Amino acid sequence: MYSHAQKSDKLDTTNVKRNLRSLFEPDGVAVIGASPKPSLAKNILNSIVSSGFAGKIAAVNPNYAKVDDVDCYSSISNVPFHIDLAVLCVRAENILALLEECKQQLVGVAQIISSGFAELDSEEGRTRQQQIQRWANDSTTPVVIGPNTLGVINLHRPIIAVGDSKTPEIVPGAVSGVFQSGQMITMMHPLMGRGIGISKIATTGNEVSVTTAELIDFFADDVQTKVIVSYCEGIKDPENFAIACTRARQQGKPVIMLRVGAHPEVRKGINRHTATEAANTYERDIRLLDDLGVITVDSAEDLVETVVAFNACRRPRGNRVAFASFSGGMGNIMADLILSTRSLKLASFSNELRMQLAEVLPRFSNCFNPLDLSAQSAFDTEILIRCMQLLGRSGEFDILIWGKDLPMSIEDESPVGLALSQLMAQYPEVIVMPVSQMTGPYRDIEINRGPPMFAGRAILQGTAVSVRALGKVIAWHALAS
């Protein structure tokens, strides 16, 4: 275990947490640099308005009296209400002066959207970023987020202050994220499309002041956060990061991280993206993440599916997996994947259980794991219920993966729905997780009826990505127990 992971009492984040409330729960917001012209600043202003933000909103630009229906002021000092969150969307060379204005007006948080700093990989850009960093280090207010960010989201407020014009319908939930890359906020689209809500998202960009570690620490205490996700290009402060992740684990909150930069070629790209100096510490970071029990993933798809798996899977009693479906082919695919996943064990059915199943199932079926119940069983509720009762009574597995062909909901009154519901009611210690072989929406009818669900939870989609996600969830629970 990382040597600093137990020193959670040494991280004094009182001021950071107090100030970060202004980031996620502002009463007054000003978008500096907004204008009627198409731009990130205008998108952010429009997003705040359309999200239903109940606080006060101002634009700041000396060239306009209004931006759409929002009052516009010539300077920060002229805004007639206290600014908790200032969103800075001006040229990089003007940021330092604006930060000083924010300080004079006691602004809580300054989120710098502007680019043009160290990511330029030029002396000018590096100097500009150093100046911002020195300023932030010497000043307690405002807290500086960025530069080179896309904005912030809190769906419980609600406030959506990001430059993404494709904001989905608001679905508040318990997943919070901290992303160095602004485009990663789009993970909220597939999650909401799967019926999983978002709590808060912060984009941190170049991280001259507030880091990924500080936001994880904030989310560790946030009652509206149950799962923490992150896209990271380098851990700048590993000691504080270790403390924050340890605190999150103590609160029972998994941290799922996509840490990019495994290859030198990618690290060059990071230098032109967020200029993260820690990009070259990939191997160190991965060892640290492993020591801390942080769940690491290698793609955005894995990040999403791992969140879905946490939503669908409470702590199991063990790692023995049974698979049942009407497809021998899917069973073979899934068995190979389960057997290749270190944290999972493909359950081996006893002769007694196999004989009992053989008495119930059609002769076209097999009675070993993975179970191929044959298509004939799909229409016979009695057979399915008796089969599930035998499986539940056996105690020979901990998790039942129910295999489906397409990502469609399992209706409660369908033969499968009735059988699985009775299994869960009679044997609550068994985890039941439906998984579809294919991914994505299935025809317009399923889109219009809502996300594929069973028993109020999202169905996992895709064979390999689902097994990887389940394996990571089971491994996390095993470490937490």
GROMACS .gro file of N, CA, C and O in nm, residues 300-398:
model
  396
  300ALA      N    1  -1.284   0.504  -2.294
  300ALA     CA    2  -1.407   0.571  -2.249
  300ALA      C    3  -1.521   0.471  -2.238
  300ALA      O    4  -1.605   0.481  -2.148
  301GLU      N    5  -1.525   0.372  -2.330
  301GLU     CA    6  -1.630   0.271  -2.323
  301GLU      C    7  -1.620   0.191  -2.194
  301GLU      O    8  -1.722   0.162  -2.130
  302ASP      N    9  -1.499   0.154  -2.155
  302ASP     CA   10  -1.480   0.080  -2.031
  302ASP      C   11  -1.517   0.166  -1.910
  302ASP      O   12  -1.569   0.115  -1.811
  303LEU      N   13  -1.488   0.295  -1.918
  303LEU     CA   14  -1.523   0.385  -1.809
  303LEU      C   15  -1.674   0.385  -1.788
  303LEU      O   16  -1.723   0.370  -1.675
  304VAL      N   17  -1.749   0.398  -1.896
  304VAL     CA   18  -1.895   0.402  -1.887
  304VAL      C   19  -1.948   0.268  -1.836
  304VAL      O   20  -2.032   0.263  -1.745
  305GLU      N   21  -1.901   0.158  -1.894
  305GLU     CA   22  -1.958   0.027  -1.858
  305GLU      C   23  -1.923  -0.011  -1.714
  305GLU      O   24  -2.001  -0.080  -1.647
  306THR      N   25  -1.809   0.034  -1.665
  306THR     CA   26  -1.774   0.006  -1.526
  306THR      C   27  -1.867   0.081  -1.431
  306THR      O   28  -1.906   0.028  -1.327
  307VAL      N   29  -1.904   0.203  -1.468
  307VAL     CA   30  -2.004   0.276  -1.388
  307VAL      C   31  -2.137   0.200  -1.390
  307VAL      O   32  -2.203   0.184  -1.286
  308VAL      N   33  -2.177   0.152  -1.507
  308VAL     CA   34  -2.302   0.077  -1.518
  308VAL      C   35  -2.295  -0.049  -1.431
  308VAL      O   36  -2.392  -0.084  -1.362
  309ALA      N   37  -2.181  -0.116  -1.430
  309ALA     CA   38  -2.166  -0.237  -1.350
  309ALA      C   39  -2.176  -0.208  -1.201
  309ALA      O   40  -2.237  -0.284  -1.126
  310PHE      N   41  -2.118  -0.098  -1.157
  310PHE     CA   42  -2.132  -0.060  -1.015
  310PHE      C   43  -2.279  -0.031  -0.983
  310PHE      O   44  -2.326  -0.063  -0.873
  311ASN      N   45  -2.348   0.031  -1.076
  311ASN     CA   46  -2.489   0.060  -1.054
  311ASN      C   47  -2.572  -0.068  -1.043
  311ASN      O   48  -2.671  -0.074  -0.969
  312ALA      N   49  -2.530  -0.172  -1.116
  312ALA     CA   50  -2.608  -0.295  -1.123
  312ALA      C   51  -2.568  -0.399  -1.020
  312ALA      O   52  -2.643  -0.492  -0.993
  313CYS      N   53  -2.448  -0.386  -0.963
  313CYS     CA   54  -2.394  -0.493  -0.879
  313CYS      C   55  -2.356  -0.441  -0.741
  313CYS      O   56  -2.260  -0.366  -0.726
  314ARG      N   57  -2.432  -0.482  -0.641
  314ARG     CA   58  -2.393  -0.455  -0.504
  314ARG      C   59  -2.280  -0.552  -0.465
  314ARG      O   60  -2.241  -0.638  -0.545
  315ARG      N   61  -2.230  -0.540  -0.343
  315ARG     CA   62  -2.121  -0.628  -0.301
  315ARG      C   63  -2.168  -0.774  -0.299
  315ARG      O   64  -2.264  -0.809  -0.230
  316PRO      N   65  -2.103  -0.863  -0.375
  316PRO     CA   66  -2.145  -1.003  -0.377
  316PRO      C   67  -2.079  -1.080  -0.263
  316PRO      O   68  -1.984  -1.034  -0.200
  317ARG      N   69  -2.130  -1.200  -0.239
  317ARG     CA   70  -2.070  -1.282  -0.134
  317ARG      C   71  -1.942  -1.349  -0.182
  317ARG      O   72  -1.863  -1.398  -0.100
  318GLY      N   73  -1.921  -1.355  -0.313
  318GLY     CA   74  -1.801  -1.418  -0.369
  318GLY      C   75  -1.787  -1.385  -0.516
  318GLY      O   76  -1.859  -1.300  -0.569
  319ASN      N   77  -1.698  -1.455  -0.585
  319ASN     CA   78  -1.670  -1.424  -0.725
  319ASN      C   79  -1.707  -1.536  -0.821
  319ASN      O   80  -1.664  -1.537  -0.937
  320ARG      N   81  -1.785  -1.636  -0.775
  320ARG     CA   82  -1.824  -1.747  -0.861
  320ARG      C   83  -1.937  -1.703  -0.953
  320ARG      O   84  -2.042  -1.658  -0.907
  321VAL      N   85  -1.916  -1.719  -1.083
  321VAL     CA   86  -2.011  -1.669  -1.183
  321VAL      C   87  -2.076  -1.785  -1.256
  321VAL      O   88  -2.008  -1.877  -1.303
  322ALA      N   89  -2.208  -1.778  -1.267
  322ALA     CA   90  -2.284  -1.868  -1.354
  322ALA      C   91  -2.341  -1.786  -1.469
  322ALA      O   92  -2.374  -1.669  -1.452
  323PHE      N   93  -2.350  -1.849  -1.584
  323PHE     CA   94  -2.405  -1.781  -1.701
  323PHE      C   95  -2.519  -1.865  -1.756
  323PHE      O   96  -2.507  -1.987  -1.771
  324ALA      N   97  -2.631  -1.799  -1.788
  324ALA     CA   98  -2.745  -1.869  -1.846
  324ALA      C   99  -2.803  -1.785  -1.958
  324ALA      O  100  -2.811  -1.661  -1.947
  325SER      N  101  -2.842  -1.851  -2.067
  325SER     CA  102  -2.904  -1.781  -2.180
  325SER      C  103  -2.972  -1.884  -2.268
  325SER      O  104  -2.971  -2.005  -2.239
  326PHE      N  105  -3.028  -1.836  -2.379
  326PHE     CA  106  -3.086  -1.927  -2.477
  326PHE      C  107  -2.990  -1.947  -2.595
  326PHE      O  108  -3.031  -1.995  -2.700
  327SER      N  109  -2.863  -1.911  -2.576
  327SER     CA  110  -2.765  -1.918  -2.684
  327SER      C  111  -2.639  -1.989  -2.638
  327SER      O  112  -2.569  -1.940  -2.549
  328GLY      N  113  -2.610  -2.102  -2.702
  328GLY     CA  114  -2.485  -2.170  -2.671
  328GLY      C  115  -2.364  -2.090  -2.715
  328GLY      O  116  -2.261  -2.091  -2.649
  329GLY      N  117  -2.379  -2.016  -2.826
  329GLY     CA  118  -2.268  -1.936  -2.876
  329GLY      C  119  -2.229  -1.826  -2.779
  329GLY      O  120  -2.110  -1.807  -2.749
  330MET      N  121  -2.329  -1.751  -2.728
  330MET     CA  122  -2.298  -1.645  -2.633
  330MET      C  123  -2.240  -1.703  -2.506
  330MET      O  124  -2.150  -1.645  -2.445
  331GLY      N  125  -2.291  -1.821  -2.465
  331GLY     CA  126  -2.236  -1.885  -2.346
  331GLY      C  127  -2.089  -1.915  -2.361
  331GLY      O  128  -2.009  -1.893  -2.268
  332ASN      N  129  -2.048  -1.963  -2.478
  332ASN     CA  130  -1.907  -1.994  -2.500
  332ASN      C  131  -1.822  -1.868  -2.499
  332ASN      O  132  -1.711  -1.866  -2.444
  333ILE      N  133  -1.874  -1.762  -2.563
  333ILE     CA  134  -1.801  -1.634  -2.563
  333ILE      C  135  -1.780  -1.585  -2.421
  333ILE      O  136  -1.669  -1.549  -2.380
  334MET      N  137  -1.888  -1.584  -2.344
  334MET     CA  138  -1.881  -1.531  -2.208
  334MET      C  139  -1.795  -1.619  -2.118
  334MET      O  140  -1.721  -1.569  -2.032
  335ALA      N  141  -1.803  -1.751  -2.135
  335ALA     CA  142  -1.720  -1.840  -2.052
  335ALA      C  143  -1.572  -1.815  -2.077
  335ALA      O  144  -1.492  -1.809  -1.982
  336ASP      N  145  -1.534  -1.798  -2.203
  336ASP     CA  146  -1.394  -1.766  -2.234
  336ASP      C  147  -1.351  -1.637  -2.163
  336ASP      O  148  -1.241  -1.628  -2.106
  337LEU      N  149  -1.437  -1.535  -2.170
  337LEU     CA  150  -1.404  -1.406  -2.110
  337LEU      C  151  -1.395  -1.415  -1.958
  337LEU      O  152  -1.304  -1.359  -1.896
  338ILE      N  153  -1.489  -1.485  -1.897
  338ILE     CA  154  -1.488  -1.501  -1.750
  338ILE      C  155  -1.364  -1.575  -1.706
  338ILE      O  156  -1.296  -1.536  -1.609
  339LEU      N  157  -1.330  -1.682  -1.776
  339LEU     CA  158  -1.211  -1.761  -1.740
  339LEU      C  159  -1.082  -1.682  -1.759
  339LEU      O  160  -0.980  -1.714  -1.697
  340SER      N  161  -1.086  -1.579  -1.843
  340SER     CA  162  -0.967  -1.496  -1.867
  340SER      C  163  -0.958  -1.376  -1.774
  340SER      O  164  -0.864  -1.297  -1.784
  341THR      N  165  -1.056  -1.361  -1.686
  341THR     CA  166  -1.060  -1.246  -1.595
  341THR      C  167  -1.020  -1.291  -1.456
  341THR      O  168  -1.088  -1.373  -1.393
  342ARG      N  169  -0.909  -1.237  -1.407
  342ARG     CA  170  -0.848  -1.285  -1.284
  342ARG      C  171  -0.941  -1.282  -1.164
  342ARG      O  172  -0.942  -1.373  -1.081
  343SER      N  173  -1.020  -1.179  -1.153
  343SER     CA  174  -1.103  -1.162  -1.033
  343SER      C  175  -1.232  -1.243  -1.036
  343SER      O  176  -1.307  -1.243  -0.939
  344LEU      N  177  -1.260  -1.311  -1.149
  344LEU     CA  178  -1.383  -1.389  -1.162
  344LEU      C  179  -1.351  -1.538  -1.171
  344LEU      O  180  -1.245  -1.577  -1.219
  345LYS      N  181  -1.445  -1.619  -1.128
  345LYS     CA  182  -1.432  -1.764  -1.135
  345LYS      C  183  -1.558  -1.821  -1.198
  345LYS      O  184  -1.669  -1.796  -1.151
  346LEU      N  185  -1.542  -1.898  -1.306
  346LEU     CA  186  -1.657  -1.963  -1.367
  346LEU      C  187  -1.696  -2.081  -1.279
  346LEU      O  188  -1.619  -2.175  -1.259
  347ALA      N  189  -1.816  -2.075  -1.223
  347ALA     CA  190  -1.861  -2.179  -1.130
  347ALA      C  191  -1.870  -2.313  -1.201
  347ALA      O  192  -1.910  -2.322  -1.318
  348SER      N  193  -1.833  -2.418  -1.131
  348SER     CA  194  -1.845  -2.554  -1.182
  348SER      C  195  -1.961  -2.622  -1.112
  348SER      O  196  -1.957  -2.643  -0.990
  349PHE      N  197  -2.065  -2.657  -1.187
  349PHE     CA  198  -2.184  -2.716  -1.126
  349PHE      C  199  -2.156  -2.859  -1.081
  349PHE      O  200  -2.090  -2.936  -1.150
  350SER      N  201  -2.212  -2.894  -0.967
  350SER     CA  202  -2.199  -3.030  -0.916
  350SER      C  203  -2.283  -3.127  -0.998
  350SER      O  204  -2.376  -3.086  -1.069
  351ASN      N  205  -2.250  -3.256  -0.990
  351ASN     CA  206  -2.329  -3.358  -1.059
  351ASN      C  207  -2.474  -3.355  -1.013
  351ASN      O  208  -2.567  -3.374  -1.092
  352GLU      N  209  -2.493  -3.332  -0.883
  352GLU     CA  210  -2.629  -3.327  -0.829
  352GLU      C  211  -2.710  -3.216  -0.893
  352GLU      O  212  -2.827  -3.237  -0.934
  353LEU      N  213  -2.651  -3.097  -0.904
  353LEU     CA  214  -2.724  -2.985  -0.964
  353LEU      C  215  -2.751  -3.013  -1.111
  353LEU      O  216  -2.861  -2.985  -1.162
  354ARG      N  217  -2.655  -3.069  -1.181
  354ARG     CA  218  -2.674  -3.097  -1.323
  354ARG      C  219  -2.786  -3.198  -1.345
  354ARG      O  220  -2.867  -3.185  -1.438
  355MET      N  221  -2.793  -3.298  -1.258
  355MET     CA  222  -2.900  -3.397  -1.270
  355MET      C  223  -3.036  -3.333  -1.244
  355MET      O  224  -3.136  -3.363  -1.311
  356GLN      N  225  -3.042  -3.244  -1.146
  356GLN     CA  226  -3.167  -3.175  -1.116
  356GLN      C  227  -3.211  -3.088  -1.234
  356GLN      O  228  -3.330  -3.082  -1.269
  357LEU      N  229  -3.116  -3.016  -1.293
  357LEU     CA  230  -3.148  -2.932  -1.408
  357LEU      C  231  -3.195  -3.016  -1.527
  357LEU      O  232  -3.286  -2.977  -1.601
  358ALA      N  233  -3.133  -3.133  -1.545
  358ALA     CA  234  -3.169  -3.219  -1.657
  358ALA      C  235  -3.314  -3.266  -1.648
  358ALA      O  236  -3.380  -3.291  -1.751
  359GLU      N  237  -3.365  -3.279  -1.528
  359GLU     CA  238  -3.504  -3.321  -1.509
  359GLU      C  239  -3.603  -3.210  -1.544
  359GLU      O  240  -3.721  -3.238  -1.569
  360VAL      N  241  -3.556  -3.088  -1.547
  360VAL     CA  242  -3.645  -2.972  -1.570
  360VAL      C  243  -3.634  -2.920  -1.713
  360VAL      O  244  -3.735  -2.887  -1.777
  361LEU      N  245  -3.513  -2.914  -1.765
  361LEU     CA  246  -3.489  -2.847  -1.892
  361LEU      C  247  -3.518  -2.939  -2.010
  361LEU      O  248  -3.512  -3.062  -1.998
  362PRO      N  249  -3.549  -2.883  -2.128
  362PRO     CA  250  -3.566  -2.964  -2.249
  362PRO      C  251  -3.437  -3.040  -2.281
  362PRO      O  252  -3.328  -2.998  -2.244
  363ARG      N  253  -3.451  -3.150  -2.351
  363ARG     CA  254  -3.333  -3.234  -2.377
  363ARG      C  255  -3.234  -3.166  -2.471
  363ARG      O  256  -3.120  -3.208  -2.483
  364PHE      N  257  -3.279  -3.058  -2.539
  364PHE     CA  258  -3.187  -2.984  -2.626
  364PHE      C  259  -3.091  -2.897  -2.545
  364PHE      O  260  -2.993  -2.845  -2.598
  365SER      N  261  -3.121  -2.878  -2.418
  365SER     CA  262  -3.040  -2.790  -2.334
  365SER      C  263  -2.915  -2.863  -2.286
  365SER      O  264  -2.902  -2.986  -2.299
  366ASN      N  265  -2.821  -2.784  -2.229
  366ASN     CA  266  -2.713  -2.847  -2.153
  366ASN      C  267  -2.731  -2.811  -2.007
  366ASN      O  268  -2.801  -2.715  -1.974
  367CYS      N  269  -2.667  -2.882  -1.921
  367CYS     CA  270  -2.690  -2.864  -1.777
  367CYS      C  271  -2.561  -2.828  -1.703
  367CYS      O  272  -2.551  -2.848  -1.583
  368PHE      N  273  -2.463  -2.780  -1.776
  368PHE     CA  274  -2.340  -2.735  -1.712
  368PHE      C  275  -2.325  -2.585  -1.735
  368PHE      O  276  -2.404  -2.524  -1.807
  369ASN      N  277  -2.229  -2.527  -1.672
  369ASN     CA  278  -2.206  -2.383  -1.680
  369ASN      C  279  -2.100  -2.354  -1.787
  369ASN      O  280  -1.990  -2.410  -1.778
  370PRO      N  281  -2.132  -2.274  -1.891
  370PRO     CA  282  -2.250  -2.188  -1.908
  370PRO      C  283  -2.372  -2.267  -1.954
  370PRO      O  284  -2.361  -2.358  -2.035
  371LEU      N  285  -2.487  -2.226  -1.902
  371LEU     CA  286  -2.613  -2.294  -1.930
  371LEU      C  287  -2.672  -2.244  -2.063
  371LEU      O  288  -2.692  -2.124  -2.081
  372ASP      N  289  -2.701  -2.338  -2.152
  372ASP     CA  290  -2.777  -2.309  -2.273
  372ASP      C  291  -2.915  -2.368  -2.251
  372ASP      O  292  -2.934  -2.490  -2.259
  373LEU      N  293  -3.014  -2.285  -2.221
  373LEU     CA  294  -3.147  -2.333  -2.185
  373LEU      C  295  -3.230  -2.372  -2.306
  373LEU      O  296  -3.340  -2.425  -2.289
  374SER      N  297  -3.179  -2.343  -2.424
  374SER     CA  298  -3.245  -2.370  -2.553
  374SER      C  299  -3.361  -2.274  -2.574
  374SER      O  300  -3.428  -2.230  -2.480
  375ALA      N  301  -3.387  -2.247  -2.702
  375ALA     CA  302  -3.492  -2.150  -2.737
  375ALA      C  303  -3.629  -2.197  -2.692
  375ALA      O  304  -3.718  -2.114  -2.666
  376GLN      N  305  -3.649  -2.326  -2.679
  376GLN     CA  306  -3.779  -2.379  -2.637
  376GLN      C  307  -3.818  -2.328  -2.499
  376GLN      O  308  -3.935  -2.302  -2.471
  377SER      N  309  -3.719  -2.312  -2.411
  377SER     CA  310  -3.747  -2.268  -2.274
  377SER      C  311  -3.793  -2.123  -2.267
  377SER      O  312  -3.853  -2.082  -2.169
  378ALA      N  313  -3.761  -2.046  -2.369
  378ALA     CA  314  -3.788  -1.902  -2.365
  378ALA      C  315  -3.937  -1.872  -2.350
  378ALA      O  316  -3.974  -1.765  -2.301
  379PHE      N  317  -4.022  -1.966  -2.387
  379PHE     CA  318  -4.166  -1.942  -2.386
  379PHE      C  319  -4.237  -2.014  -2.271
  379PHE      O  320  -4.358  -2.008  -2.260
  380ASP      N  321  -4.159  -2.082  -2.187
  380ASP     CA  322  -4.218  -2.164  -2.081
  380ASP      C  323  -4.180  -2.107  -1.945
  380ASP      O  324  -4.072  -2.132  -1.893
  381THR      N  325  -4.271  -2.028  -1.888
  381THR     CA  326  -4.243  -1.964  -1.760
  381THR      C  327  -4.215  -2.065  -1.651
  381THR      O  328  -4.124  -2.046  -1.568
  382GLU      N  329  -4.288  -2.177  -1.650
  382GLU     CA  330  -4.271  -2.276  -1.544
  382GLU      C  331  -4.131  -2.336  -1.547
  382GLU      O  332  -4.066  -2.352  -1.443
  383ILE      N  333  -4.083  -2.369  -1.667
  383ILE     CA  334  -3.948  -2.425  -1.679
  383ILE      C  335  -3.845  -2.325  -1.627
  383ILE      O  336  -3.754  -2.360  -1.551
  384LEU      N  337  -3.858  -2.201  -1.668
  384LEU     CA  338  -3.760  -2.099  -1.627
  384LEU      C  339  -3.762  -2.078  -1.477
  384LEU      O  340  -3.656  -2.067  -1.413
  385ILE      N  341  -3.880  -2.071  -1.417
  385ILE     CA  342  -3.890  -2.050  -1.273
  385ILE      C  343  -3.829  -2.168  -1.198
  385ILE      O  344  -3.751  -2.149  -1.103
  386ARG      N  345  -3.861  -2.290  -1.239
  386ARG     CA  346  -3.805  -2.408  -1.172
  386ARG      C  347  -3.654  -2.413  -1.186
  386ARG      O  348  -3.582  -2.448  -1.092
  387CYS      N  349  -3.604  -2.377  -1.305
  387CYS     CA  350  -3.459  -2.375  -1.328
  387CYS      C  351  -3.392  -2.273  -1.235
  387CYS      O  352  -3.290  -2.304  -1.171
  388MET      N  353  -3.447  -2.153  -1.224
  388MET     CA  354  -3.389  -2.050  -1.138
  388MET      C  355  -3.395  -2.090  -0.991
  388MET      O  356  -3.303  -2.062  -0.914
  389GLN      N  357  -3.502  -2.160  -0.952
  389GLN     CA  358  -3.512  -2.205  -0.813
  389GLN      C  359  -3.404  -2.307  -0.782
  389GLN      O  360  -3.343  -2.304  -0.674
  390LEU      N  361  -3.380  -2.399  -0.874
  390LEU     CA  362  -3.274  -2.498  -0.854
  390LEU      C  363  -3.138  -2.430  -0.844
  390LEU      O  364  -3.056  -2.465  -0.758
  391LEU      N  365  -3.115  -2.334  -0.930
  391LEU     CA  366  -2.986  -2.263  -0.928
  391LEU      C  367  -2.969  -2.187  -0.797
  391LEU      O  368  -2.864  -2.196  -0.732
  392GLY      N  369  -3.073  -2.113  -0.756
  392GLY     CA  370  -3.063  -2.035  -0.633
  392GLY      C  371  -3.044  -2.122  -0.511
  392GLY      O  372  -2.962  -2.091  -0.422
  393ARG      N  373  -3.116  -2.235  -0.506
  393ARG     CA  374  -3.108  -2.324  -0.391
  393ARG      C  375  -2.971  -2.391  -0.380
  393ARG      O  376  -2.928  -2.428  -0.271
  394SER      N  377  -2.903  -2.406  -0.492
  394SER     CA  378  -2.777  -2.482  -0.492
  394SER      C  379  -2.666  -2.414  -0.413
  394SER      O  380  -2.580  -2.481  -0.354
  395GLY      N  381  -2.664  -2.281  -0.411
  395GLY     CA  382  -2.556  -2.209  -0.345
  395GLY      C  383  -2.421  -2.227  -0.412
  395GLY      O  384  -2.317  -2.201  -0.351
  396GLU      N  385  -2.420  -2.270  -0.539
  396GLU     CA  386  -2.295  -2.302  -0.607
  396GLU      C  387  -2.237  -2.186  -0.686
  396GLU      O  388  -2.135  -2.202  -0.754
  397PHE      N  389  -2.298  -2.070  -0.678
  397PHE     CA  390  -2.244  -1.953  -0.747
  397PHE      C  391  -2.291  -1.829  -0.672
  397PHE      O  392  -2.382  -1.835  -0.588
  398ASP      N  393  -2.228  -1.716  -0.701
  398ASP     CA  394  -2.259  -1.590  -0.634
  398ASP      C  395  -2.325  -1.488  -0.726
  398ASP      O  396  -2.400  -1.402  -0.682
   0.00000   0.00000   0.00000
